[in-house]
């Protein structure tokens, strides 16, 4: 019996997606609920599970195609393991030439590994053949890190160097270009960020913060914290907690404009940027004002793990009231972050750098961080923006304030 696999419901207001990659090929056996494909939506990658146990009969669309909710993407021939090999053979004989052409791009060179777009780009940039790389990802898939690691090893090895040097000789003086289709996530990010620039009266104000006390607290308690809570004590827990207190005192920064009305909130749903295979995603810490530093760190840790696994849900990306983006983990010294509509402000954190500062009339070396608050000037005045950053600065420089609610 042939079972059709269709694009599942992807969430409110999402009507289409891009077929990011096939995780199975024609003839592969699958179990019930085993992922067979990955769909890229506007926000996250969603895996499509097999509705039945059987054998992949046909892959109807190719990687990179846009598919609508409810569209047919594959067929599965149900049956026992013994009958499984015969099913795809019969299907292949009856399949038209067009179907075969559609299936061809979906079969990876190394059949046990389905390459993600980031891994494909890395392979193209480094010239590494994915079939020669041992995958460390889920189900043995080759990841971008695997490709880059293989490239680094190839540069270090003495033998491959002459071969690599010989390749450019055949195209001496030539210049290469590569065109890669934007992922749906990147298209949506580009569109929303440009809309934010066109709509909001965006302005950025800066301050700096002495991280001495937070670093000391983290150094003193990080081992006990991890032992008790099962998660590492980072800096984001302090900043989210401090931001919640500052948002309570300066409600405009946590508000938004809807038509000719301003919406003020007595809760803080904090969006935090975390890394995913296809770029940054921004899940939301709900009711962050009610969480302890430990609760915040646990939530962020869970988001980070599931972002890498591709298991974040779309509902977890919606409804944030304020965003914190930490460019410091990538080495950023200073930036002007862009607001994520309909939010009215975003806080940018940057790298910690030892700098000379004057304390009580003496020049001392302190670990300093620049803070940047981009905000919609239609709603938030400069005085409110500066007051928010000063409140945040005071809480970080004296973490006791977070405990006694000052």
PDB file of C-alpha atoms in Angstrom, residues 3 13 19 69 76 102 123 154 160 166 300 325 347 390:
ATOM      1  CA  UNK A   3       1.133   6.215   1.692  1.00  0.00           C
ATOM      2  CA  UNK A  13      -0.075  32.227   9.410  1.00  0.00           C
ATOM      3  CA  UNK A  19      12.419  21.721   1.275  1.00  0.00           C
ATOM      4  CA  UNK A  69       1.042  23.205   3.516  1.00  0.00           C
ATOM      5  CA  UNK A  76       6.143   5.449   1.182  1.00  0.00           C
ATOM      6  CA  UNK A 102      13.488  15.463  -9.382  1.00  0.00           C
ATOM      7  CA  UNK A 123      32.165  21.984   1.155  1.00  0.00           C
ATOM      8  CA  UNK A 154      44.091  18.864   4.848  1.00  0.00           C
ATOM      9  CA  UNK A 160      47.744  17.270  -0.110  1.00  0.00           C
ATOM     10  CA  UNK A 166      48.149  22.670  -8.645  1.00  0.00           C
ATOM     11  CA  UNK A 300      18.631  29.663  27.683  1.00  0.00           C
ATOM     12  CA  UNK A 325      21.571  40.083  21.590  1.00  0.00           C
ATOM     13  CA  UNK A 347      19.855  45.578  23.947  1.00  0.00           C
ATOM     14  CA  UNK A 390      21.950  53.418  33.753  1.00  0.00           C
TER      15      UNK A 390
END
